[in-house]
Coordinates of C-alpha atoms and ligand atoms in Angstrom, one line a residue:
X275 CA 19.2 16.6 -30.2
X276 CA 19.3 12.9 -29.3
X277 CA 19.7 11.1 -33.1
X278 CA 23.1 11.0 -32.0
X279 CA 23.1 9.8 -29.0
X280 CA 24.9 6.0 -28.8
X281 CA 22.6 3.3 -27.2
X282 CA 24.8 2.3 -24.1
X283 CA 24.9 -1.3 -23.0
X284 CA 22.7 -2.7 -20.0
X285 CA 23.9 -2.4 -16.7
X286 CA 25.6 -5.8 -16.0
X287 CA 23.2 -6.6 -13.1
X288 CA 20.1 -4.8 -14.1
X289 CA 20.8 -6.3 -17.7
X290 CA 20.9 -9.7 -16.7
X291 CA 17.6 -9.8 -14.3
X292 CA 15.6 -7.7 -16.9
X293 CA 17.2 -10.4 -19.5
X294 CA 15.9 -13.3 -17.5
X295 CA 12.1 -11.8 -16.7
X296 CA 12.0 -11.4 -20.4
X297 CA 13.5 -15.1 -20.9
X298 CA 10.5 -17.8 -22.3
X299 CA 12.4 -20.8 -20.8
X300 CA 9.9 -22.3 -18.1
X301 CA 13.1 -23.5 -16.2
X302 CA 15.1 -20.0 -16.2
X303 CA 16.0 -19.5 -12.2
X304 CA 17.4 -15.9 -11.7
X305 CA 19.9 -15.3 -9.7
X306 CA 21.3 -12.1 -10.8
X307 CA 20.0 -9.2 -8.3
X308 CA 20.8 -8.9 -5.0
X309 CA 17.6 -9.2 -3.4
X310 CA 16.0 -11.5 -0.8
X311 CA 13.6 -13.7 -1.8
X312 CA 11.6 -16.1 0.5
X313 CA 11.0 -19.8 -0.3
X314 CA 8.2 -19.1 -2.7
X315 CA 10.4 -16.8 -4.6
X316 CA 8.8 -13.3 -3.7
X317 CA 10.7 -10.5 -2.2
X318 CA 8.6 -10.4 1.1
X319 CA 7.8 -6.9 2.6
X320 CA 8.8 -7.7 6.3
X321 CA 5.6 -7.3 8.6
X322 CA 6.7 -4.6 11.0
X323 CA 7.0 -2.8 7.8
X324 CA 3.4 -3.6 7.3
X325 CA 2.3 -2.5 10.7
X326 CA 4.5 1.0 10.8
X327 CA 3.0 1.6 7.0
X328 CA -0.5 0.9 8.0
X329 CA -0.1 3.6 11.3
X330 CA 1.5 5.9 9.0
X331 CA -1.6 6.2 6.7
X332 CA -3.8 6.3 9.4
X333 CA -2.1 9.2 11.0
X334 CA -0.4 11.0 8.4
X335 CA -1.7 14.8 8.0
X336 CA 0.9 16.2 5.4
X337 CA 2.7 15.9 2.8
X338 CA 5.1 18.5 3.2
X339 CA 8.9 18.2 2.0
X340 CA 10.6 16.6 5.1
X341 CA 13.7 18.6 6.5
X342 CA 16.7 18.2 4.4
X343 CA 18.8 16.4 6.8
X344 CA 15.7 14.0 6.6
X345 CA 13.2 12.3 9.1
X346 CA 14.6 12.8 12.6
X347 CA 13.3 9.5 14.1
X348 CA 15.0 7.4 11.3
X349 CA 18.4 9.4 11.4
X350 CA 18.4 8.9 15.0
X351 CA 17.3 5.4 15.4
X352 CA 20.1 4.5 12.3
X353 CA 23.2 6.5 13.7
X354 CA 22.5 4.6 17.0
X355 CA 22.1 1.1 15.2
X356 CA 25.7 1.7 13.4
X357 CA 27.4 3.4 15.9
X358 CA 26.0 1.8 18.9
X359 CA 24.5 4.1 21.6
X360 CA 28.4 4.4 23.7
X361 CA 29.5 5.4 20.7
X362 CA 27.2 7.7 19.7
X363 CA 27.1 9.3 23.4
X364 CA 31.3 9.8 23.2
X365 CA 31.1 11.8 19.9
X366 CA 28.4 13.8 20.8
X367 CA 28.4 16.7 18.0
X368 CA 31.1 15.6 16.1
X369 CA 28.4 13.1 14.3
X370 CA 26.8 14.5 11.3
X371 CA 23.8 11.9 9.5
X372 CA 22.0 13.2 6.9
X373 CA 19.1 10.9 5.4
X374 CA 19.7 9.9 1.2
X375 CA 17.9 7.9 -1.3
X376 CA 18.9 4.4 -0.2
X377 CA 22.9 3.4 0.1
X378 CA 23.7 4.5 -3.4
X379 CA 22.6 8.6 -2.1
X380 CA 24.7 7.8 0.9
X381 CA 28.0 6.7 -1.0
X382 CA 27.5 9.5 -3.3
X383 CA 26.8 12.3 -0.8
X384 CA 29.7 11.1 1.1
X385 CA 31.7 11.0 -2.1
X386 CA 30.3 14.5 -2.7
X387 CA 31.7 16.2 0.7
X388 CA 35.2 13.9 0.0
X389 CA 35.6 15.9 -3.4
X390 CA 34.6 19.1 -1.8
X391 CA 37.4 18.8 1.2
X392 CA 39.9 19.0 -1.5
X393 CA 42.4 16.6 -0.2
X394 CA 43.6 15.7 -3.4
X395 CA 43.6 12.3 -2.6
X396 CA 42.5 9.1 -4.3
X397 CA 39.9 6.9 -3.7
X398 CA 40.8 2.6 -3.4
X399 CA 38.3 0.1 -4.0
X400 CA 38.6 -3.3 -3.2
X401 CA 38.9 -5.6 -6.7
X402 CA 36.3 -6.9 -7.2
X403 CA 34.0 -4.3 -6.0
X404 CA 30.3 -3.5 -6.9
X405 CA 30.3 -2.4 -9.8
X406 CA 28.1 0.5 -9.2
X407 CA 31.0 1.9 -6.5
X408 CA 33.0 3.2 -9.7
X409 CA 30.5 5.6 -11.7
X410 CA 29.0 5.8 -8.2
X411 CA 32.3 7.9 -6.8
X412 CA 34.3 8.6 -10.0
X413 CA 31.4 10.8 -11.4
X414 CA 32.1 12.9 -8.7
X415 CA 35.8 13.7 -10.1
X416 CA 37.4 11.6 -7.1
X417 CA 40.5 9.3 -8.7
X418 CA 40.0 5.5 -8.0
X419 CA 42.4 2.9 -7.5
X420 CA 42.2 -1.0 -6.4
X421 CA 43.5 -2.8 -3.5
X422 CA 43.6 -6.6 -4.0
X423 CA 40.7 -7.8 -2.3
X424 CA 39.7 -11.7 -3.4
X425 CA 41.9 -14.7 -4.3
X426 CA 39.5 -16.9 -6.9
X427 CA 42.0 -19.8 -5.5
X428 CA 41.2 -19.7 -2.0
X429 CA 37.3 -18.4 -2.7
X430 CA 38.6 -16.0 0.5
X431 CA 40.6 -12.9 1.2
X432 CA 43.6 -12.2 -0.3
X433 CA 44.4 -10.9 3.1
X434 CA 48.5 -10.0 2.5
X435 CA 47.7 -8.4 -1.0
X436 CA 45.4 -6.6 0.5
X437 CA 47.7 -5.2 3.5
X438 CA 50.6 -4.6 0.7
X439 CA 48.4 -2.8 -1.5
X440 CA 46.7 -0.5 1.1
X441 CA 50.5 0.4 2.4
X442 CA 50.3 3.1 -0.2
X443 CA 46.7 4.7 1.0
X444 CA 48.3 7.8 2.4
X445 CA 46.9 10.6 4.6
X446 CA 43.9 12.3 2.2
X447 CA 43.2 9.3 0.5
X448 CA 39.8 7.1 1.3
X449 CA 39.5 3.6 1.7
X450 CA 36.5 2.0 0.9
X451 CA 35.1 -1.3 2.6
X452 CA 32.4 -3.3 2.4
X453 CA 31.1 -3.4 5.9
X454 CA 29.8 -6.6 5.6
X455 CA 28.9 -9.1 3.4
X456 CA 30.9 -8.3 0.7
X457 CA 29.4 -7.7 -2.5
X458 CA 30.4 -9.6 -5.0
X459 CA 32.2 -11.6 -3.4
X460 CA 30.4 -12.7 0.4
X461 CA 34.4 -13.2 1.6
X462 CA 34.8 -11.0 4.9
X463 CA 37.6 -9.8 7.1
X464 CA 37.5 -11.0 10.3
X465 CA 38.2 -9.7 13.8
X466 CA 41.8 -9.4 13.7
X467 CA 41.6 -8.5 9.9
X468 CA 39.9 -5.5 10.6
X469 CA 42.4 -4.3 13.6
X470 CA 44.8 -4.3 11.3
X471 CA 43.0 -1.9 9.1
X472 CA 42.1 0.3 11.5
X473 CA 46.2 0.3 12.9
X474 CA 46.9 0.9 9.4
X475 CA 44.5 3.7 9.0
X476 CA 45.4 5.2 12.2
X477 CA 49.0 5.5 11.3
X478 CA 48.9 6.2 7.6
X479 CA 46.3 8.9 7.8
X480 CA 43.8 8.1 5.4
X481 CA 39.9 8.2 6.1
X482 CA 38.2 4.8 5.9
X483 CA 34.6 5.0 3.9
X484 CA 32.7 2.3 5.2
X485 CA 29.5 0.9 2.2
X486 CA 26.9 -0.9 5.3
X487 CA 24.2 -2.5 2.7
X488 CA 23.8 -5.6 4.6
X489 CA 24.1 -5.3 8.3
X490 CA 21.9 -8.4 10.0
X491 CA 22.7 -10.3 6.4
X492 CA 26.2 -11.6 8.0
X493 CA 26.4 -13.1 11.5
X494 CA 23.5 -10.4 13.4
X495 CA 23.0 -6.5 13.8
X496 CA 25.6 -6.1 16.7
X497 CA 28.4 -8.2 15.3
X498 CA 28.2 -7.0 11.3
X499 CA 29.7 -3.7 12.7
X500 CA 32.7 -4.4 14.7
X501 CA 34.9 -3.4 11.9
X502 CA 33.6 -0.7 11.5
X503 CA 33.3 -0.2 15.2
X504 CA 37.0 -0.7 15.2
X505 CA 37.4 1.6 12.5
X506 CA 35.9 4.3 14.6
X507 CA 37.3 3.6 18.1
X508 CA 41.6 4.2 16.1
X509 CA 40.2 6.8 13.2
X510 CA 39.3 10.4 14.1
X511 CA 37.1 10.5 10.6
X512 CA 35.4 8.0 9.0
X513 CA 32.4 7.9 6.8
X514 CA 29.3 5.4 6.7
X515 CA 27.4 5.1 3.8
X516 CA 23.9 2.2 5.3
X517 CA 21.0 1.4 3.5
X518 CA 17.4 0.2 4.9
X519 CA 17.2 -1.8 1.2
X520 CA 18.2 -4.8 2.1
X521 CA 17.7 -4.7 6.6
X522 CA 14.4 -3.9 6.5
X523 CA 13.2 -5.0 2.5
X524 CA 12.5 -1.0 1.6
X525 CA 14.1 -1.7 -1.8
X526 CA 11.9 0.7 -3.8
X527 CA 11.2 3.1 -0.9
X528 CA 15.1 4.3 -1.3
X529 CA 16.1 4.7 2.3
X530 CA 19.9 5.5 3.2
X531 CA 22.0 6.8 5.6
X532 CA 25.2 8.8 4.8
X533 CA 27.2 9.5 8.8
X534 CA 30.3 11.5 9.1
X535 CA 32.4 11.0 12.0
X536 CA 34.4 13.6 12.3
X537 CA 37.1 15.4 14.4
X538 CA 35.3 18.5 16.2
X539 CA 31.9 20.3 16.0
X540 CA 32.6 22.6 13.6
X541 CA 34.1 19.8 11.0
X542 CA 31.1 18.2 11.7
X543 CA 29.1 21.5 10.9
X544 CA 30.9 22.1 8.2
X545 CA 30.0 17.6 6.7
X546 CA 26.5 18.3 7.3
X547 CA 26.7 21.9 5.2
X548 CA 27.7 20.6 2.6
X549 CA 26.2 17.1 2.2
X550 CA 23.0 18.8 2.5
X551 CA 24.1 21.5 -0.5
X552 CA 24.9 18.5 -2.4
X553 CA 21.9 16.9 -2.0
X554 CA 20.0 20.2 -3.0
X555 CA 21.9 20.4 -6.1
X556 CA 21.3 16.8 -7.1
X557 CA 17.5 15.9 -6.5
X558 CA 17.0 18.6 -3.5
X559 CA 14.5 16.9 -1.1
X560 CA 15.2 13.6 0.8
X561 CA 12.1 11.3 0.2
X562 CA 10.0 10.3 3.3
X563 CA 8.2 7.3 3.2
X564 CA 10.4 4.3 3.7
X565 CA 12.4 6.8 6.1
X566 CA 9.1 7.4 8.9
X567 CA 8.5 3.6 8.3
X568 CA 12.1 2.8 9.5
X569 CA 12.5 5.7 12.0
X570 CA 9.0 4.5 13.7
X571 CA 10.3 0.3 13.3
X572 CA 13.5 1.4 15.1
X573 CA 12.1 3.7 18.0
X574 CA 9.1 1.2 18.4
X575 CA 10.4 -1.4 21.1
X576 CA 7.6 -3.8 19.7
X577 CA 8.3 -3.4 16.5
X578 CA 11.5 -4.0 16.4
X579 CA 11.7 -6.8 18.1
X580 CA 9.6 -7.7 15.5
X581 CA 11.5 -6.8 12.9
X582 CA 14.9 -8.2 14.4
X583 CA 13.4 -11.6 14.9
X584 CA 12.5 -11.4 11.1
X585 CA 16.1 -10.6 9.8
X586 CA 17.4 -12.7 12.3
X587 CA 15.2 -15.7 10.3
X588 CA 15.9 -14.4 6.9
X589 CA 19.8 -14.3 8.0
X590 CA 19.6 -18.0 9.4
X591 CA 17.6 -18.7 5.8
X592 CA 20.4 -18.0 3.9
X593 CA 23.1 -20.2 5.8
X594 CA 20.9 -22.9 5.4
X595 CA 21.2 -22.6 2.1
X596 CA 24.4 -22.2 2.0
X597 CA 24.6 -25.4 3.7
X598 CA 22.2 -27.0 1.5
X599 CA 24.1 -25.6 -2.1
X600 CA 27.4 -26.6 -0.8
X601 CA 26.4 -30.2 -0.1
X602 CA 24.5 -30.7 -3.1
X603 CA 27.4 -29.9 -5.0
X604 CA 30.0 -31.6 -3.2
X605 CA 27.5 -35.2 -3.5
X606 CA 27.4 -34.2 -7.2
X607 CA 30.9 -33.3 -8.2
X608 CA 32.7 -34.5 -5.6
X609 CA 35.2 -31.3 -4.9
X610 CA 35.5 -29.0 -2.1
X611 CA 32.8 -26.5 -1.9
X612 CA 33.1 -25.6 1.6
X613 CA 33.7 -22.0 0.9
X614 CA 30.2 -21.1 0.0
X615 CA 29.1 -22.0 4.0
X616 CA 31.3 -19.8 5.0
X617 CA 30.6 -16.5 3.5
X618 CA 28.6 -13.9 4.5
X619 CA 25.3 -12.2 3.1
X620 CA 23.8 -12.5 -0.4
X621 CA 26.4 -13.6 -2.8
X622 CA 28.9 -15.8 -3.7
X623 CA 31.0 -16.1 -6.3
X624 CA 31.1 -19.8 -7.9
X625 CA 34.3 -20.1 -9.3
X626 CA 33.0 -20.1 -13.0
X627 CA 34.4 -18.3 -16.3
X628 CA 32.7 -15.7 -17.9
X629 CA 31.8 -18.2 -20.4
X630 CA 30.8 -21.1 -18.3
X631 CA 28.5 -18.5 -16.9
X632 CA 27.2 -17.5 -20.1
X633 CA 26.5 -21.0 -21.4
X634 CA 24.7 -22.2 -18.0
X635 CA 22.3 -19.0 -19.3
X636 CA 22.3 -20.1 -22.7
X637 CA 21.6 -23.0 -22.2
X638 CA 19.9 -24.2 -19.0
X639 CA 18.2 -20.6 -18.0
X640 CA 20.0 -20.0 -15.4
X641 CA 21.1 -16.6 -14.8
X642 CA 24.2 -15.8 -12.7
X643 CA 26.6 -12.3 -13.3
X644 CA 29.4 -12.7 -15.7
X645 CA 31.8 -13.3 -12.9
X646 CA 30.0 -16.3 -11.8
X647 CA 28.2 -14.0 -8.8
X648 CA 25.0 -15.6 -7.6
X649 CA 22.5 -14.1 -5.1
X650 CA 22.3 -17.5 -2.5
X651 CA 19.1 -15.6 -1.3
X652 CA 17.4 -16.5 -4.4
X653 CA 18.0 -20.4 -4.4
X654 CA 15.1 -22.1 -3.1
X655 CA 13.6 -25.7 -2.7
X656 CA 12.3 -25.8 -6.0
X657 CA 15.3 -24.2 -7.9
X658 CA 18.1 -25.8 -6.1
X659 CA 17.9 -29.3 -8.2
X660 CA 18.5 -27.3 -11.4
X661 CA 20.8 -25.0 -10.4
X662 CA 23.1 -27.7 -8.9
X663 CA 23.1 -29.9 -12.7
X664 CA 23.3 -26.3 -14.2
X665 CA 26.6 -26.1 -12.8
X666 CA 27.8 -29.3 -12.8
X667 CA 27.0 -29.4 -16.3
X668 CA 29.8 -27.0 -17.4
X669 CA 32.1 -28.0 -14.7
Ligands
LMR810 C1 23.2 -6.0 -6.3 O1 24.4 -6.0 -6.2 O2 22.7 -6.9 -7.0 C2 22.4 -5.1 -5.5 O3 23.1 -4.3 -4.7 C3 21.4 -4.3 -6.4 C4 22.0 -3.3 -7.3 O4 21.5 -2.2 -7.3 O5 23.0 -3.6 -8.0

């Protein structure tokens, strides 16, 4: 049965951080995955997590399946935290949420009901994208194709490529963005950048997707959702895929969000029918834990004020070091690094080649993605010094 069966290659992010745990090099810093990792380079778990997971053992009395459109706290508390409670309140029924296994469920249930509505339409991804977006929603039979998205000469958005490219998104196609804190690249559209998108949606017809891993990772909560926002307020449909992974640190807990805006109740009937028929078909039950934690963080006032302030620090963490990288390697190389300050989130891309990247693992330990991606959340007082002569060493 499986003698034949070819070994695949690693995943080119899993691959690299499992590569670097298994590395003997005392020096190795690993800045592969996109996860946040305090100064003493653990993966915290955030303390109003702590407090709602502490209550919930106390107090739980079941472990029944939860409903299949998932814990009602945590879909209510997270529709309102993306939409916004005015928004929420104007669409009233035409919103369908249904909870998945982290952001990854919620881009694939939403790709799920997308293939079912038959629009015969294709799917655009910005180049570069994360990588997991294309097995993610091309598995499910959906044709992809890229918009220009990142100019490696600028380190920012290739903003005219992208408006050229996306004049051929026609009504029935989907346009996929990265809500914020683009991943790989940390380069974001701004205000007026995301107007345009929305005028362009609204008068070519097609349905913007919107991938929300990282909102609080940019500039705050509130303001890592305008474009989005401003997708919604000149769209009829649009379709959120958000994830507690990184927000709230419930990596391993697998805690999504996949919303549907959509034009009338019925539609919106119809989205939720048929996300929750995919979900039953793919692994059937929606799992609770990180879910109740996040439902009772955002319906808690203490909580999450708690929680908010944490973010808030971890968020103010990483510009610092942002701050901190680009100086250190403008003092040692003397060129213009000013772009990694101002991107937003996790990642950055440093401008390497594939095998400048390769020889900084080689041979100094340190592990960045193929394209040059790093996860700035991982740089720390004690690795910061060897990352910066890493790079300058193959510069
Ligand atoms: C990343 O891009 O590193 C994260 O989103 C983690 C993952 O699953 O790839």
């Amino acid at each position: 049965m499986f003698d034949h069966l070819p070994v695949l290659p690693p995943d080119s992010i899993l691959g690299l951080a499992a590569a670097c745990r298994a590395d003997a090099n005392p020096n190795k810093v690993d800045l592969t995955i996109g996860i946040y990792m305090d100064e003493t380079g653990l993966c915290p778990v955030f303390d109003a997590v702590k407090q709602a997971q502490r209550a919930l053992i106390d107090e739980e009395v079941t472990k029944a399946y939860i409903p299949p459109q998932g814990d009602q706290a945590f879909v209510d508390g997270m529709t309102e935290l993306v939409l916004g409670a005015e928004r929420l309140a104007a669409r009233k029924g035409v919103v369908a949420a249904i909870q998945t296994p982290g952001g990854c469920g919620a881009v694939r249930l939403g790709a799920e009901v997308l293939k079912a509505s038959n629009s015969g339409g294709k799917v655009w991804i910005s180049d570069p994208t994360w990588p997991v977006h294309i097995p993610l929603i091309g598995s499910v039979g959906l044709e992809l194709t890229e918009y220009r998205y990142y100019d490696p000469l600028t380190h920012g958005v290739n903003f005219d490529a992208m408006v050229e490219d996306l004049k051929g998104a026609q009504k029935g196609d989907i346009v996929l963005f990265h809500g914020c804190c683009h991943n790989p690249s940390g380069a974001d559209l701004n205000a007026e950048q995301w107007q345009v998108m929305a005028q362009m949606a609204a008068e070519q017809g097609f349905t913007p997707m919107v991938d929300l891993a990282y909102q609080g990772f940019g500039d705050g909560l509130e303001q890592d959702v305008h474009g989005l926002r401003a997708l919604i307020d000149n769209t009829p449909e649009v379709v959120v895929a958000a994830s507690c992974s990184k927000n709230m640190g419930l990596y391993r807990e697998r805690t999504g969000l996949v919303i549907f805006i959509c034009k009338d109740e019925r539609a919106a009937e119809a989205t939720a029918s048929q996300a929750k028929s995919a979900a039953r078909r793919i692994y059937s039950m929606p799992p609770a834990h990180g879910a109740i934690i996040a439902g009772r963080i955002l319906s808690d006032p203490t909580l999450r004020s708690n929680w908010e302030a944490e973010l808030s620090a971890m968020c103010g963490r990483i510009n610092t070091l942002r701050a901190d990288f680009r100086d250190r390697l403008q003092v040692a190389t003397g060129r213009d690094f000013s772009f990694i300050a101002n991107e937003k989130g996790m990642f950055s891309f440093l401008g390497l080649s594939k095998e400048q990247a390769q020889r900084v693992r080689t041979e100094r330990g340190l592990y960045m993605l193929d394209s040059s991606r790093i996860n700035v959340a991982s740089l720390n007082n004690r690795n910061i010094d060897k990352v910066v002569e890493a790079v300058v060493s193959v510069l």
